[in-house]
Structures are given as C-alpha cells and as structure tokens.
Amino acid sequence: MQIDGQIAVVTGGGSGLGAATARHLAAKGAKVAILDFDMTRAEAVAGEIGGMAVKVDVSDASSVGTAIDQICDTVGAPRIAINCAGIGVAARIVGRESKLSIEAFEKVVKVNLFGTYNVMSHAAAKMAQLEPLADGERGVVINTSSVAYQDGQLGQAAYAASKGGIAALCLPAAREFAQSGIRVMAIAPGLFHTPMMEGLPEEVAAKITANIPFPARLGQPQEYALLAEQIVTNPFLNGTTIRLDGAVRLPPR
C-alpha cells in the first residue's frame, strides 16, 4: 500500500515511537490522526504535521470506539492503524514482605494488551467497509510488542506478558482479517531512546546500552517509523512479529 493520500491512526502519537511514526507518515503524504491520553503533547505533534488529535483511554473500548468514529466523521476511515501507546510498570510478582503486584499487572495488561486489541478491533471494523485497493488490500494494522516478550527481565512480568500477548495476537488476527484484505503485523523494539528510557538514571541507561551489539547505542524512534513504513508498503509482510533491536538479548536483570 502506498502511504501518500491515506488516512492513518497512530496511538501514543504525542511522544516517543508514536510521535516519530506520526511525523514520518505525514512526511510521506498521509493524513494522520493521533490518539493519546496526553492532549498537550498530541495537539503539539498534530499541529506540527497538519493532523488531528483525539483524546482517548485505549484501555476503555467505548472511548476507543468514540475516538475512531470521530476520526471517520472528520477525515474518513483509516487504512493504516499503528498502536504505539503503552506503559511500563516495574514490579516483582511477589515483592518484599510478600507484597503482591496484582493491581500493577492488571493496569499494564489493560493499557498495553487490551488497548492494542481495542484499537485494532475498531480500526479493522472500519477498514473492512472500505473499497479494496487495486491489489485487494483494504488496510494494515501494526501493533507494538517488545523484545521483552522473549527476553523478559526480573520485575517486568506484567510488561513482558502484555507484549507477549501482542505478539501472540498477530497471527490469528492476520488470519481472521485476511478475508477482508487487512494485514496485521507487530514490531518488537529493543532498547530505544524514548521517554520510558529517559526516565532511567544515567548509570543504569549506560549499563543497558552496553548490552547492544551493533549499533552500540539506543535505537532511534525514527528507525521504528522507518520499519512501519516498510511494513505498510510491502504487501507480503503479514502475520508476524519483527524484532528491531540491534541484536540485543536482554539479561535476566
């Protein structure tokens, strides 16, 4: 699918991977709608790229449905949907003094996994109603997993489980939506220069970066956006999760 002239939805588009992706798609000619909980950042990026910003809680299916309807009514139904919204809360399953982290686990899974499912569901329902392009394609969904789905570290059970769910969801979703000409892919980023990483102490970030073989640095959000572009434009990419990680394998802690 060619990006120029298409309508794209990007969740978490106010910062990090989502902001880079929104900017990149807009530069390629897409009309981009940013879904984000932080409207200050979302509106700033949308204003920069000539797009629109819609406030949404991705973990709430009705909030997502309302947001997607608003986009369809304003600019039209999207053919591209990219899920970048997510949170990371570090907590041991059973911490000190036998303190459990069930509430944190539920919160992370609801935002990361349920949020991805909600946006994919509503976006795909709209895509399926569009006229097919010349090759029969109606749309493409790109979800964001993480290398943590395979390399989950100590204290990251919730995050790893949520991202593992996104990776596992990819193939059955692609098989289901194939009849409608909709592709589903997932990207599993490694260690990237995002707000989540920027919040770490400098010595911790340096230790983490030292584990990346080549290039020996954090990934740049633009590199995620570039892969998203390649997925959209390559019609034979479907039903799989691609690691984007500089060959890193995360240690246990």
Tab-separated table of C-alpha atoms in Angstrom:
chain	number	residue	atom	x	y	z
A	1	MET	CA	0.000	0.000	0.000
A	2	GLN	CA	1.238	3.455	-0.850
A	3	ILE	CA	1.175	5.845	2.105
A	4	ASP	CA	0.544	9.034	0.154
A	5	GLY	CA	-3.089	10.085	0.413
A	6	GLN	CA	-4.044	7.521	3.060
A	7	ILE	CA	-5.576	8.178	6.469
A	8	ALA	CA	-3.547	6.827	9.362
A	9	VAL	CA	-4.277	6.434	13.066
A	10	VAL	CA	-1.338	6.385	15.495
A	11	THR	CA	-1.892	5.755	19.196
A	12	GLY	CA	0.601	7.234	21.623
A	13	GLY	CA	1.458	9.701	18.885
A	14	GLY	CA	2.236	12.507	21.275
A	15	SER	CA	5.691	11.209	22.167
A	16	GLY	CA	8.351	8.561	21.571
A	17	LEU	CA	7.824	5.942	18.895
A	18	GLY	CA	4.312	7.176	18.141
A	19	ALA	CA	5.366	10.787	17.559
A	20	ALA	CA	8.192	9.729	15.240
A	21	THR	CA	5.805	7.482	13.322
A	22	ALA	CA	3.153	10.185	13.022
A	23	ARG	CA	5.725	12.649	11.675
A	24	HIS	CA	7.137	10.093	9.234
A	25	LEU	CA	3.752	9.083	7.832
A	26	ALA	CA	2.753	12.716	7.431
A	27	ALA	CA	6.002	13.415	5.580
A	28	LYS	CA	5.076	10.571	3.221
A	29	GLY	CA	1.733	12.174	2.466
A	30	ALA	CA	-0.640	10.552	4.956
A	31	LYS	CA	-3.338	12.387	6.874
A	32	VAL	CA	-2.545	11.394	10.459
A	33	ALA	CA	-4.883	11.237	13.435
A	34	ILE	CA	-3.154	10.945	16.802
A	35	LEU	CA	-4.881	9.116	19.642
A	36	ASP	CA	-3.355	9.898	23.014
A	37	PHE	CA	-4.278	10.409	26.654
A	38	ASP	CA	-1.939	13.420	26.873
A	39	MET	CA	-3.640	16.019	24.706
A	40	THR	CA	-0.992	18.689	25.213
A	41	ARG	CA	1.639	16.557	23.511
A	42	ALA	CA	-0.784	15.092	20.973
A	43	GLU	CA	-2.015	18.503	19.846
A	44	ALA	CA	1.556	19.773	19.570
A	45	VAL	CA	2.542	16.962	17.197
A	46	ALA	CA	-0.740	17.158	15.282
A	47	GLY	CA	-0.297	20.895	14.781
A	48	GLU	CA	3.232	20.335	13.526
A	49	ILE	CA	2.193	17.778	10.887
A	50	GLY	CA	-1.216	19.128	9.900
A	51	GLY	CA	-3.061	16.227	11.504
A	52	MET	CA	-5.698	15.888	14.189
A	53	ALA	CA	-5.515	14.873	17.836
A	54	VAL	CA	-8.165	12.959	19.757
A	55	LYS	CA	-8.060	12.198	23.459
A	56	VAL	CA	-8.591	8.542	24.289
A	57	ASP	CA	-8.109	5.980	27.008
A	58	VAL	CA	-7.065	2.965	24.943
A	59	SER	CA	-7.904	0.584	27.787
A	60	ASP	CA	-11.566	1.662	27.511
A	61	ALA	CA	-13.255	0.085	24.477
A	62	SER	CA	-16.051	2.674	24.378
A	63	SER	CA	-13.531	5.536	24.494
A	64	VAL	CA	-11.682	3.988	21.565
A	65	GLY	CA	-14.898	3.464	19.608
A	66	THR	CA	-15.899	7.091	20.081
A	67	ALA	CA	-12.440	8.283	19.006
A	68	ILE	CA	-12.386	6.153	15.856
A	69	ASP	CA	-15.903	7.328	14.952
A	70	GLN	CA	-14.772	10.937	15.388
A	71	ILE	CA	-11.840	10.364	13.046
A	72	CYS	CA	-14.064	8.714	10.443
A	73	ASP	CA	-16.566	11.575	10.617
A	74	THR	CA	-13.839	14.218	10.346
A	75	VAL	CA	-11.302	12.895	7.820
A	76	GLY	CA	-12.564	9.434	6.850
A	77	ALA	CA	-11.883	5.816	7.736
A	78	PRO	CA	-8.220	4.868	8.193
A	79	ARG	CA	-6.375	2.339	6.081
A	80	ILE	CA	-3.370	2.422	8.434
A	81	ALA	CA	-3.537	1.875	12.201
A	82	ILE	CA	-0.383	1.802	14.317
A	83	ASN	CA	-0.512	1.075	18.039
A	84	CYS	CA	2.320	2.714	19.975
A	85	ALA	CA	0.507	3.588	23.206
A	86	GLY	CA	1.845	1.705	26.204
A	87	ILE	CA	3.124	1.869	29.760
A	88	GLY	CA	5.789	0.046	31.742
A	89	VAL	CA	5.465	-0.510	35.477
A	90	ALA	CA	8.288	-2.450	37.108
A	91	ALA	CA	7.247	-4.690	39.987
A	92	ARG	CA	8.124	-8.145	41.248
A	93	ILE	CA	5.298	-10.672	41.236
A	94	VAL	CA	5.855	-11.150	44.962
A	95	GLY	CA	7.865	-8.322	46.468
A	96	ARG	CA	9.250	-7.589	49.890
A	97	GLU	CA	7.199	-8.746	52.831
A	98	SER	CA	5.158	-10.858	50.389
A	99	LYS	CA	3.577	-7.796	48.805
A	100	LEU	CA	1.739	-8.761	45.613
A	101	SER	CA	1.640	-6.694	42.404
A	102	ILE	CA	-1.689	-7.836	41.006
A	103	GLU	CA	-3.073	-4.304	40.563
A	104	ALA	CA	0.027	-3.184	38.659
A	105	PHE	CA	-0.174	-6.288	36.470
A	106	GLU	CA	-3.808	-5.587	35.640
A	107	LYS	CA	-3.106	-1.944	34.791
A	108	VAL	CA	-0.229	-2.733	32.433
A	109	VAL	CA	-2.120	-5.509	30.649
A	110	LYS	CA	-5.238	-3.341	30.263
A	111	VAL	CA	-3.321	-0.475	28.666
A	112	ASN	CA	-0.837	-2.441	26.570
A	113	LEU	CA	-2.732	-5.566	25.517
A	114	PHE	CA	-6.391	-4.624	25.874
A	115	GLY	CA	-5.607	-1.177	24.484
A	116	THR	CA	-3.995	-2.677	21.401
A	117	TYR	CA	-6.906	-5.082	20.963
A	118	ASN	CA	-9.466	-2.281	21.326
A	119	VAL	CA	-7.863	-0.027	18.723
A	120	MET	CA	-7.210	-2.880	16.303
A	121	SER	CA	-10.804	-4.077	16.602
A	122	HIS	CA	-12.419	-0.706	15.971
A	123	ALA	CA	-9.975	0.278	13.223
A	124	ALA	CA	-10.297	-3.048	11.391
A	125	ALA	CA	-14.089	-2.836	11.510
A	126	LYS	CA	-13.906	0.488	9.660
A	127	MET	CA	-11.235	-0.730	7.238
A	128	ALA	CA	-13.371	-3.716	6.260
A	129	GLN	CA	-16.057	-1.349	4.956
A	130	LEU	CA	-13.679	0.458	2.605
A	131	GLU	CA	-13.406	-0.274	-1.091
A	132	PRO	CA	-10.387	-2.515	-1.768
A	133	LEU	CA	-7.341	-1.079	-3.469
A	134	ALA	CA	-6.069	-2.456	-6.776
A	135	ASP	CA	-4.423	-5.473	-5.118
A	136	GLY	CA	-7.425	-6.225	-2.913
A	137	GLU	CA	-5.902	-4.642	0.201
A	138	ARG	CA	-8.112	-2.577	2.487
A	139	GLY	CA	-5.772	-1.779	5.340
A	140	VAL	CA	-2.891	-2.649	7.605
A	141	VAL	CA	-2.573	-2.762	11.392
A	142	ILE	CA	0.833	-2.546	13.089
A	143	ASN	CA	0.987	-3.345	16.795
A	144	THR	CA	3.931	-2.716	19.107
A	145	SER	CA	5.269	-5.668	21.059
A	146	SER	CA	8.739	-5.607	22.661
A	147	VAL	CA	11.820	-7.790	22.874
A	148	ALA	CA	10.643	-8.263	26.474
A	149	TYR	CA	8.116	-10.787	25.158
A	150	GLN	CA	11.066	-13.139	24.672
A	151	ASP	CA	13.677	-11.587	26.989
A	152	GLY	CA	11.547	-10.501	29.929
A	153	GLN	CA	13.654	-9.268	32.816
A	154	LEU	CA	13.189	-9.560	36.550
A	155	GLY	CA	10.462	-7.174	37.658
A	156	GLN	CA	8.950	-6.968	34.183
A	157	ALA	CA	6.424	-9.811	34.352
A	158	ALA	CA	3.467	-7.538	33.599
A	159	TYR	CA	5.186	-5.738	30.726
A	160	ALA	CA	6.546	-8.967	29.212
A	161	ALA	CA	3.148	-10.666	29.471
A	162	SER	CA	1.359	-7.754	27.833
A	163	LYS	CA	3.866	-7.598	24.985
A	164	GLY	CA	3.841	-11.371	24.617
A	165	GLY	CA	0.092	-11.202	24.192
A	166	ILE	CA	0.508	-8.648	21.406
A	167	ALA	CA	2.997	-10.905	19.609
A	168	ALA	CA	0.749	-13.950	20.009
A	169	LEU	CA	-2.246	-11.978	18.760
A	170	CYS	CA	-0.562	-11.115	15.481
A	171	LEU	CA	-1.032	-14.350	13.509
A	172	PRO	CA	-4.636	-15.208	14.466
A	173	ALA	CA	-5.657	-11.602	13.798
A	174	ALA	CA	-3.943	-11.665	10.394
A	175	ARG	CA	-5.686	-14.930	9.540
A	176	GLU	CA	-9.069	-13.570	10.570
A	177	PHE	CA	-8.749	-10.271	8.719
A	178	ALA	CA	-7.265	-11.839	5.580
A	179	GLN	CA	-10.750	-12.306	4.162
A	180	SER	CA	-11.184	-8.537	4.341
A	181	GLY	CA	-7.800	-7.720	2.800
A	182	ILE	CA	-6.390	-6.369	6.064
A	183	ARG	CA	-2.838	-7.224	7.152
A	184	VAL	CA	-1.655	-7.391	10.753
A	185	MET	CA	1.972	-7.095	11.806
A	186	ALA	CA	3.848	-6.441	15.038
A	187	ILE	CA	7.158	-4.750	15.752
A	188	ALA	CA	9.145	-5.788	18.836
A	189	PRO	CA	11.506	-2.890	19.589
A	190	GLY	CA	14.576	-3.384	21.711
A	191	LEU	CA	16.117	-0.551	23.711
A	192	PHE	CA	15.029	2.750	22.219
A	193	HIS	CA	15.535	6.395	23.069
A	194	THR	CA	12.018	7.059	24.345
A	195	PRO	CA	10.540	8.806	27.405
A	196	MET	CA	10.415	5.414	29.150
A	197	MET	CA	14.214	5.092	28.821
A	198	GLU	CA	14.885	8.765	29.503
A	199	GLY	CA	13.459	8.326	32.988
A	200	LEU	CA	16.229	5.923	33.992
A	201	PRO	CA	19.324	7.039	35.920
A	202	GLU	CA	22.301	7.718	33.649
A	203	GLU	CA	24.371	4.852	35.048
A	204	VAL	CA	21.502	2.407	34.523
A	205	ALA	CA	20.976	3.568	30.938
A	206	ALA	CA	24.709	3.194	30.238
A	207	LYS	CA	24.683	-0.353	31.580
A	208	ILE	CA	21.693	-1.238	29.441
A	209	THR	CA	23.211	0.270	26.294
A	210	ALA	CA	26.409	-1.725	26.839
A	211	ASN	CA	24.441	-4.914	26.044
A	212	ILE	CA	23.585	-3.830	22.481
A	213	PRO	CA	25.982	-5.477	19.973
A	214	PHE	CA	25.579	-3.209	16.932
A	215	PRO	CA	24.889	-0.399	16.565
A	216	ALA	CA	26.112	0.025	20.147
A	217	ARG	CA	23.533	2.645	21.062
A	218	LEU	CA	19.860	3.041	21.802
A	219	GLY	CA	17.531	2.754	18.849
A	220	GLN	CA	16.133	5.989	17.455
A	221	PRO	CA	12.335	6.390	17.203
A	222	GLN	CA	12.810	7.293	13.528
A	223	GLU	CA	14.119	3.755	12.947
A	224	TYR	CA	10.866	2.331	14.279
A	225	ALA	CA	8.971	4.687	11.973
A	226	LEU	CA	11.061	3.538	9.018
A	227	LEU	CA	10.158	-0.103	9.680
A	228	ALA	CA	6.500	0.850	10.000
A	229	GLU	CA	6.728	2.491	6.569
A	230	GLN	CA	8.295	-0.622	5.086
A	231	ILE	CA	5.553	-2.818	6.551
A	232	VAL	CA	2.824	-0.598	5.121
A	233	THR	CA	4.369	-0.523	1.655
A	234	ASN	CA	5.341	-4.218	1.425
A	235	PRO	CA	2.110	-6.179	0.809
A	236	PHE	CA	3.647	-9.581	1.570
A	237	LEU	CA	4.501	-8.738	5.167
A	238	ASN	CA	1.702	-10.220	7.223
A	239	GLY	CA	1.073	-12.172	10.408
A	240	THR	CA	4.471	-11.970	12.084
A	241	THR	CA	6.452	-10.070	14.703
A	242	ILE	CA	9.731	-8.413	13.709
A	243	ARG	CA	12.411	-7.718	16.320
A	244	LEU	CA	14.039	-4.312	15.862
A	245	ASP	CA	16.842	-4.477	18.381
A	246	GLY	CA	20.447	-4.210	17.148
A	247	ALA	CA	20.862	-7.926	18.054
A	248	VAL	CA	20.379	-7.280	21.774
A	249	ARG	CA	19.284	-10.085	24.108
A	250	LEU	CA	18.281	-8.754	27.481
A	251	PRO	CA	19.968	-10.264	30.541
A	252	PRO	CA	17.871	-11.545	33.480
A	253	ARG	CA	18.133	-8.181	35.269
